[in-house]
Coordinates of C-alpha atoms and ligand atoms in Angstrom, one line a residue:
X1 CA 18.5 7.4 -16.3
X2 CA 17.3 9.0 -13.0
X3 CA 18.9 7.6 -9.8
X4 CA 17.0 5.4 -7.4
X5 CA 16.7 8.0 -4.8
X6 CA 16.6 6.7 -1.2
X7 CA 17.5 10.1 0.3
X8 CA 16.1 10.7 3.8
X9 CA 15.0 14.3 3.0
X10 CA 14.9 16.4 1.0
X11 CA 13.9 13.4 -1.1
X12 CA 12.3 12.0 -4.2
X13 CA 9.1 13.6 -5.6
X14 CA 6.9 12.3 -8.3
X15 CA 8.3 12.8 -11.9
X16 CA 5.0 14.4 -13.1
X17 CA 5.2 16.9 -10.2
X18 CA 8.8 17.8 -11.1
X19 CA 7.7 18.4 -14.7
X20 CA 4.8 20.6 -13.7
X21 CA 6.9 22.5 -11.2
X22 CA 9.6 23.2 -13.8
X23 CA 7.0 24.5 -16.3
X24 CA 5.5 26.8 -13.6
X25 CA 9.0 28.3 -13.0
X26 CA 9.1 29.4 -16.6
X27 CA 5.5 30.2 -17.3
X28 CA 2.8 29.8 -14.6
X29 CA -0.8 29.3 -15.6
X30 CA -0.1 30.7 -19.1
X31 CA 0.6 34.1 -17.6
X32 CA 4.0 34.5 -19.3
X33 CA 5.3 35.0 -15.9
X34 CA 7.0 32.7 -13.4
X35 CA 5.3 31.3 -10.4
X36 CA 8.1 32.9 -8.3
X37 CA 7.7 36.4 -9.8
X38 CA 4.0 37.0 -9.3
X39 CA 2.3 38.4 -6.3
X40 CA 1.3 35.9 -3.6
X41 CA -2.0 37.9 -3.5
X42 CA -2.7 37.4 -7.2
X43 CA -5.8 35.4 -8.0
X44 CA -3.6 32.7 -9.5
X45 CA -1.6 32.1 -6.3
X46 CA -4.5 32.5 -3.9
X47 CA -6.1 29.6 -5.9
X48 CA -3.0 27.5 -5.3
X49 CA -3.1 28.2 -1.5
X50 CA -6.8 27.4 -1.3
X51 CA -6.4 24.2 -3.3
X52 CA -3.5 23.0 -1.2
X53 CA -5.5 23.6 2.0
X54 CA -8.5 21.8 0.7
X55 CA -6.5 18.8 -0.6
X56 CA -5.0 18.4 2.9
X57 CA -8.5 18.3 4.4
X58 CA -9.8 16.0 1.7
X59 CA -6.9 13.5 1.9
X60 CA -7.0 13.4 5.7
X61 CA -10.8 13.2 5.8
X62 CA -11.0 16.0 8.4
X63 CA -14.3 17.2 9.8
X64 CA -15.3 20.8 10.1
X65 CA -13.4 22.8 12.7
X66 CA -9.8 22.2 11.6
X67 CA -7.6 24.9 10.0
X68 CA -4.7 24.1 7.6
X69 CA -1.6 26.4 7.5
X70 CA 1.5 26.5 5.4
X71 CA 4.2 28.1 7.5
X72 CA 7.9 28.7 7.5
X73 CA 10.7 27.8 9.9
X74 CA 10.5 24.0 9.3
X75 CA 9.1 21.4 11.7
X76 CA 11.8 22.7 14.0
X77 CA 9.9 26.0 14.6
X78 CA 6.9 23.9 15.5
X79 CA 8.8 22.4 18.4
X80 CA 8.6 26.0 19.8
X81 CA 5.2 27.1 18.5
X82 CA 3.4 24.0 20.0
X83 CA 4.3 24.8 23.6
X84 CA 3.9 28.6 23.0
X85 CA 0.3 28.0 21.8
X86 CA -0.8 25.1 23.9
X87 CA 1.0 25.0 27.3
X88 CA -0.9 27.0 29.8
X89 CA 0.9 29.4 32.2
X90 CA 2.0 27.2 35.0
X91 CA 0.8 24.1 33.1
X92 CA 2.5 21.0 32.0
X93 CA 3.0 18.8 28.9
X94 CA 3.7 15.2 28.2
X95 CA 6.2 14.1 25.6
X96 CA 7.3 10.7 24.2
X97 CA 11.1 10.5 23.7
X98 CA 11.7 8.5 20.6
X99 CA 14.9 10.0 19.3
X100 CA 16.7 13.1 18.0
X101 CA 13.6 15.0 16.7
X102 CA 11.5 14.2 19.7
X103 CA 14.4 15.4 21.9
X104 CA 14.6 18.7 20.0
X105 CA 10.9 19.2 20.7
X106 CA 11.3 18.4 24.4
X107 CA 14.1 20.9 24.7
X108 CA 11.8 23.7 23.5
X109 CA 8.9 22.6 25.7
X110 CA 11.1 22.6 28.8
X111 CA 11.8 26.3 28.3
X112 CA 8.0 26.9 28.8
X113 CA 7.2 24.7 31.7
X114 CA 6.9 21.3 33.4
X115 CA 7.6 18.7 30.7
X116 CA 7.1 15.1 31.6
X117 CA 8.7 12.3 29.5
X118 CA 6.1 9.5 29.4
X119 CA 8.5 7.0 27.9
X120 CA 11.9 6.9 26.3
X121 CA 13.8 4.4 24.2
X122 CA 17.1 6.2 24.8
X123 CA 18.3 3.1 26.8
X124 CA 18.6 1.1 23.5
X125 CA 19.6 3.9 21.1
X126 CA 16.0 4.5 20.1
X127 CA 15.6 1.2 18.4
X128 CA 12.0 0.7 19.7
X129 CA 8.9 2.7 20.5
X130 CA 8.1 3.0 24.2
X131 CA 4.7 1.6 25.2
X132 CA 2.5 1.1 28.3
X133 CA 2.1 4.6 29.5
X134 CA -1.0 6.6 30.1
X135 CA -1.5 10.3 29.7
X136 CA -4.0 11.9 32.0
X137 CA -6.0 15.1 31.8
X138 CA -3.5 16.9 34.1
X139 CA -1.3 17.5 31.1
X140 CA -2.1 20.4 28.6
X141 CA -1.2 18.1 25.7
X142 CA 0.7 15.0 24.7
X143 CA 3.4 15.2 21.9
X144 CA 4.8 12.3 19.9
X145 CA 6.7 11.8 16.7
X146 CA 4.9 9.3 14.4
X147 CA 8.0 8.3 12.5
X148 CA 11.6 8.5 13.6
X149 CA 13.4 9.3 10.5
X150 CA 16.9 8.7 11.9
X151 CA 16.3 5.5 13.8
X152 CA 13.8 3.9 11.5
X153 CA 11.0 3.3 14.0
X154 CA 7.3 4.2 13.6
X155 CA 4.4 4.3 16.0
X156 CA 2.0 1.7 14.7
X157 CA -0.7 2.2 17.3
X158 CA -1.2 5.6 18.8
X159 CA -2.1 5.8 22.5
X160 CA -5.5 7.0 23.7
X161 CA -4.8 10.1 25.6
X162 CA -6.9 12.1 28.0
X163 CA -5.7 15.5 26.7
X164 CA -4.8 17.3 23.5
X165 CA -3.1 15.0 21.0
X166 CA -0.2 16.6 19.1
X167 CA 2.0 14.8 16.5
X168 CA 5.1 15.5 14.5
X169 CA 4.3 13.6 11.3
X170 CA 7.2 15.1 9.3
X171 CA 8.5 11.9 7.9
X172 CA 5.4 9.8 7.3
X173 CA 2.6 12.3 6.6
X174 CA 0.2 11.0 3.9
X175 CA 1.9 7.6 3.8
X176 CA -0.7 5.6 5.7
X177 CA -4.3 5.8 6.7
X178 CA -4.9 7.2 10.2
X179 CA -7.8 8.6 12.0
X180 CA -6.4 12.2 11.6
X181 CA -9.4 13.6 13.5
X182 CA -8.1 11.9 16.6
X183 CA -5.3 14.5 16.6
X184 CA -5.7 18.1 17.7
X185 CA -2.6 19.3 16.1
X186 CA -0.4 17.7 13.4
X187 CA 2.7 19.3 11.8
X188 CA 5.1 18.2 9.1
X189 CA 8.0 19.8 7.2
X190 CA 7.2 19.5 3.5
X191 CA 10.4 17.9 2.4
X192 CA 9.5 14.2 2.7
X193 CA 6.1 13.3 1.3
X194 CA 5.0 16.7 0.1
X195 CA 7.4 19.0 -1.6
X196 CA 10.7 21.0 -1.4
X197 CA 11.9 22.2 2.0
X198 CA 10.7 25.7 2.9
X199 CA 7.2 25.2 4.2
X200 CA 5.6 23.3 7.1
X201 CA 2.1 22.0 7.1
X202 CA 0.2 22.6 10.4
X203 CA -3.3 21.2 10.9
X204 CA -5.0 22.4 14.0
X205 CA -8.4 22.0 15.6
X206 CA -9.5 25.6 16.0
X207 CA -11.2 25.2 19.4
X208 CA -7.9 24.4 21.2
X209 CA -6.3 27.8 20.5
X210 CA -6.3 30.9 22.6
X211 CA -6.5 29.1 26.0
X212 CA -3.0 29.4 27.5
X213 CA -3.1 32.9 29.1
X214 CA 0.2 33.6 27.4
X215 CA 1.0 36.6 25.3
X216 CA 2.3 35.0 22.0
X217 CA 4.5 37.0 19.6
X218 CA 2.4 37.7 16.4
X219 CA 4.4 35.4 14.0
X220 CA 4.4 32.5 16.5
X221 CA 0.7 32.7 17.2
X222 CA -1.3 30.1 15.1
X223 CA -4.3 32.4 15.2
X224 CA -2.4 35.0 13.2
X225 CA -1.8 32.6 10.4
X226 CA -5.3 31.1 10.5
X227 CA -6.9 34.5 10.3
X228 CA -4.7 35.5 7.3
X229 CA -5.0 32.2 5.5
X230 CA -1.2 31.6 5.8
X231 CA -0.6 35.0 4.1
X232 CA 0.2 37.1 7.1
X233 CA 3.6 37.6 5.5
X234 CA 4.9 36.5 2.1
X235 CA 4.5 32.7 2.0
X236 CA 7.0 30.4 0.4
X237 CA 5.2 30.2 -2.9
X238 CA 7.3 27.5 -4.6
X239 CA 7.2 24.9 -1.8
X240 CA 3.5 25.5 -1.3
X241 CA 2.9 25.1 -5.1
X242 CA 4.9 21.9 -5.3
X243 CA 3.1 20.6 -2.2
X244 CA -0.2 21.3 -3.9
X245 CA 0.9 19.4 -7.0
X246 CA 2.1 16.4 -4.9
X247 CA -1.2 16.3 -3.0
X248 CA -3.1 16.5 -6.3
X249 CA -1.0 13.6 -7.6
X250 CA -1.8 11.6 -4.5
X251 CA -5.5 12.3 -4.6
X252 CA -5.9 11.6 -8.3
X253 CA -4.2 8.2 -8.0
X254 CA -6.5 7.1 -5.2
X255 CA -5.4 8.9 -2.1
X256 CA -3.7 7.6 1.1
X257 CA -5.2 4.1 0.8
X258 CA -3.6 3.7 -2.6
X259 CA -0.1 4.9 -1.5
X260 CA -0.3 2.9 1.7
X261 CA -0.7 -0.3 -0.3
X262 CA 2.4 0.5 -2.3
X263 CA 4.4 1.6 0.8
X264 CA 3.5 -1.7 2.4
X265 CA 4.8 -3.6 -0.7
X266 CA 8.1 -1.6 -0.7
X267 CA 8.6 -2.1 3.0
X268 CA 7.8 -5.9 2.9
X269 CA 10.1 -6.4 0.0
X270 CA 13.1 -4.7 1.7
X271 CA 12.5 -6.1 5.3
X272 CA 12.1 -9.5 3.9
X273 CA 15.5 -9.3 2.3
X274 CA 17.1 -7.8 5.5
X275 CA 15.6 -10.7 7.5
X276 CA 16.6 -13.5 5.1
X277 CA 20.0 -12.3 3.9
X278 CA 22.6 -13.4 6.5
X279 CA 24.8 -10.4 5.6
X280 CA 22.3 -7.9 6.9
X281 CA 20.4 -7.1 10.2
X282 CA 17.6 -4.7 10.8
X283 CA 18.6 -1.9 13.3
X284 CA 15.1 -1.4 14.8
X285 CA 12.8 -3.7 16.8
X286 CA 10.7 -5.7 14.3
X287 CA 7.3 -4.6 15.5
X288 CA 8.2 -0.9 15.5
X289 CA 10.0 -0.8 12.1
X290 CA 9.3 2.2 9.9
X291 CA 7.7 1.7 6.5
X292 CA 9.3 5.0 5.5
X293 CA 12.9 4.7 6.7
X294 CA 14.4 1.2 6.9
X295 CA 17.6 1.2 9.0
X296 CA 19.9 -1.8 8.6
X297 CA 23.5 -3.0 9.3
X298 CA 26.0 -4.9 7.2
X299 CA 27.3 -7.8 9.4
X300 CA 30.8 -8.0 7.8
X301 CA 32.8 -4.8 7.8
X302 CA 35.1 -6.2 5.1
X303 CA 32.3 -6.2 2.6
X304 CA 31.4 -2.5 3.1
X305 CA 33.5 -1.1 0.2
X306 CA 32.2 -3.7 -2.1
X307 CA 28.6 -3.2 -1.1
X308 CA 28.9 0.6 -1.4
X309 CA 30.4 0.4 -4.9
X310 CA 27.7 -2.1 -6.0
X311 CA 24.7 0.0 -4.9
X312 CA 26.3 3.1 -6.4
X313 CA 26.9 1.3 -9.6
X314 CA 23.3 0.3 -9.7
X315 CA 22.3 3.9 -9.7
X316 CA 21.2 4.1 -6.0
X317 CA 21.5 7.4 -4.1
X318 CA 21.3 8.3 -0.4
X319 CA 21.7 4.9 1.3
X320 CA 24.2 5.8 4.0
X321 CA 22.9 5.6 7.5
X322 CA 22.7 8.6 9.9
X323 CA 25.9 8.9 12.0
X324 CA 24.0 8.1 15.2
X325 CA 22.9 4.7 13.9
X326 CA 25.6 3.8 11.3
X327 CA 25.0 1.2 8.6
X328 CA 22.4 2.0 6.0
X329 CA 19.1 3.7 5.8
X330 CA 16.7 3.2 2.9
X331 CA 14.1 6.0 2.9
X332 CA 11.1 4.8 0.9
X333 CA 8.9 7.9 0.8
X334 CA 5.6 8.0 -1.2
X335 CA 7.2 8.9 -4.6
X336 CA 9.8 6.1 -4.5
X337 CA 8.8 3.4 -7.0
X338 CA 8.6 -0.2 -6.0
X339 CA 11.2 -0.9 -8.8
X340 CA 13.8 1.1 -6.9
X341 CA 13.4 -1.1 -3.9
X342 CA 13.7 -4.1 -6.2
X343 CA 17.0 -2.8 -7.5
X344 CA 18.4 -2.4 -3.9
X345 CA 17.2 -5.9 -3.0
X346 CA 18.9 -7.4 -6.1
X347 CA 22.2 -5.7 -5.1
X348 CA 21.8 -7.2 -1.6
X349 CA 21.2 -10.7 -3.1
X350 CA 24.1 -10.3 -5.4
X351 CA 26.4 -9.4 -2.5
X352 CA 25.5 -12.5 -0.6
X353 CA 26.1 -14.6 -3.8
X354 CA 29.6 -13.1 -4.1
X355 CA 30.5 -13.3 -0.4
Ligands
PLP401 C1 10.5 13.6 12.3 C2 11.1 14.9 12.0 N1 10.8 16.0 12.7 C3 11.3 17.2 12.5 C4 12.3 17.4 11.6 C5 12.9 18.8 11.4 O1 12.4 19.3 10.3 P1 12.9 20.7 9.7 O2 14.2 20.4 9.1 O3 11.8 21.0 8.6 O4 12.9 21.7 10.8 C6 12.7 16.3 10.8 C7 13.7 16.5 9.8 O5 14.2 15.6 9.1 C8 12.1 15.1 11.0 O6 12.5 14.0 10.3

């Protein structure tokens, strides 16, 4: 039996995608060749790239004027590429500080110019999303992290900003319906809701590029990759192929509105247990809780060993919290079935019966 995989990333992918991906490693498209041993410029792979880009546009409902790229370097390289491509010489940027990943983005931006922190939840170990700030047109762009994978918080309502709107959606991309066209640049590492680690999705409004006055190294210039259809150099063919399969799976089942309904059910089921079981407490502020990563604490240390052995015996994987929060983190990405959450909830109930 497969494990109930609550891993924070890399993480669970749909079974059908795993099967198709395994088949393509052995024999892709009936070519008697593996996906990973053919040219990325072959007709068969160019079709994969085109399809993946189109699926992103379709699922997000993007209007004309956006480009979709599949790059390398992880979301972490985007922390650098965003200011390189968007912060003007002598300009300034606005950032929201919601935790570890936002901080890493801020560090890179500071190397380019004036970087203003519009709000920070560092005072309470990032257990909430800062609100009540305004971002004016004096900034070249505003950057936020839609979902804070480590701390288990998620922006539920995005601010209206008077400048370019940039978002790191690495850990909740394609999980809920948003007005994606209200963003000028979105990026996400593949390894949560899309595919294996190794490629980063970048969606950008074309008209915002080429306006900084900076000289940008070729590989770090979004225009390079747009012009070459993400094939300026050899692309990571396997992660892109699996991302394409996952996006096909999502679209054929009903798209983001379909998965959002299931994600809601999973999150409600788990948070309901966390709130009603006296042995547990949620780590994040209720109104900012993430539907993707639920962080929670066990109230009695003496029960830790028992709880840990119970969830492991139930076939659950990847429940330990990140070291900066402690406790537990249940990551409920798109491919995690509702049944897996029910298994976890049953273990939590069983623990309180025994305690
Ligand atoms: C929200 C967020 N941003 C950025 C990253 C970094 O991504 P990568 O490891 O692809 O560089 C992560 C990784 O977990 C993340 O969760």
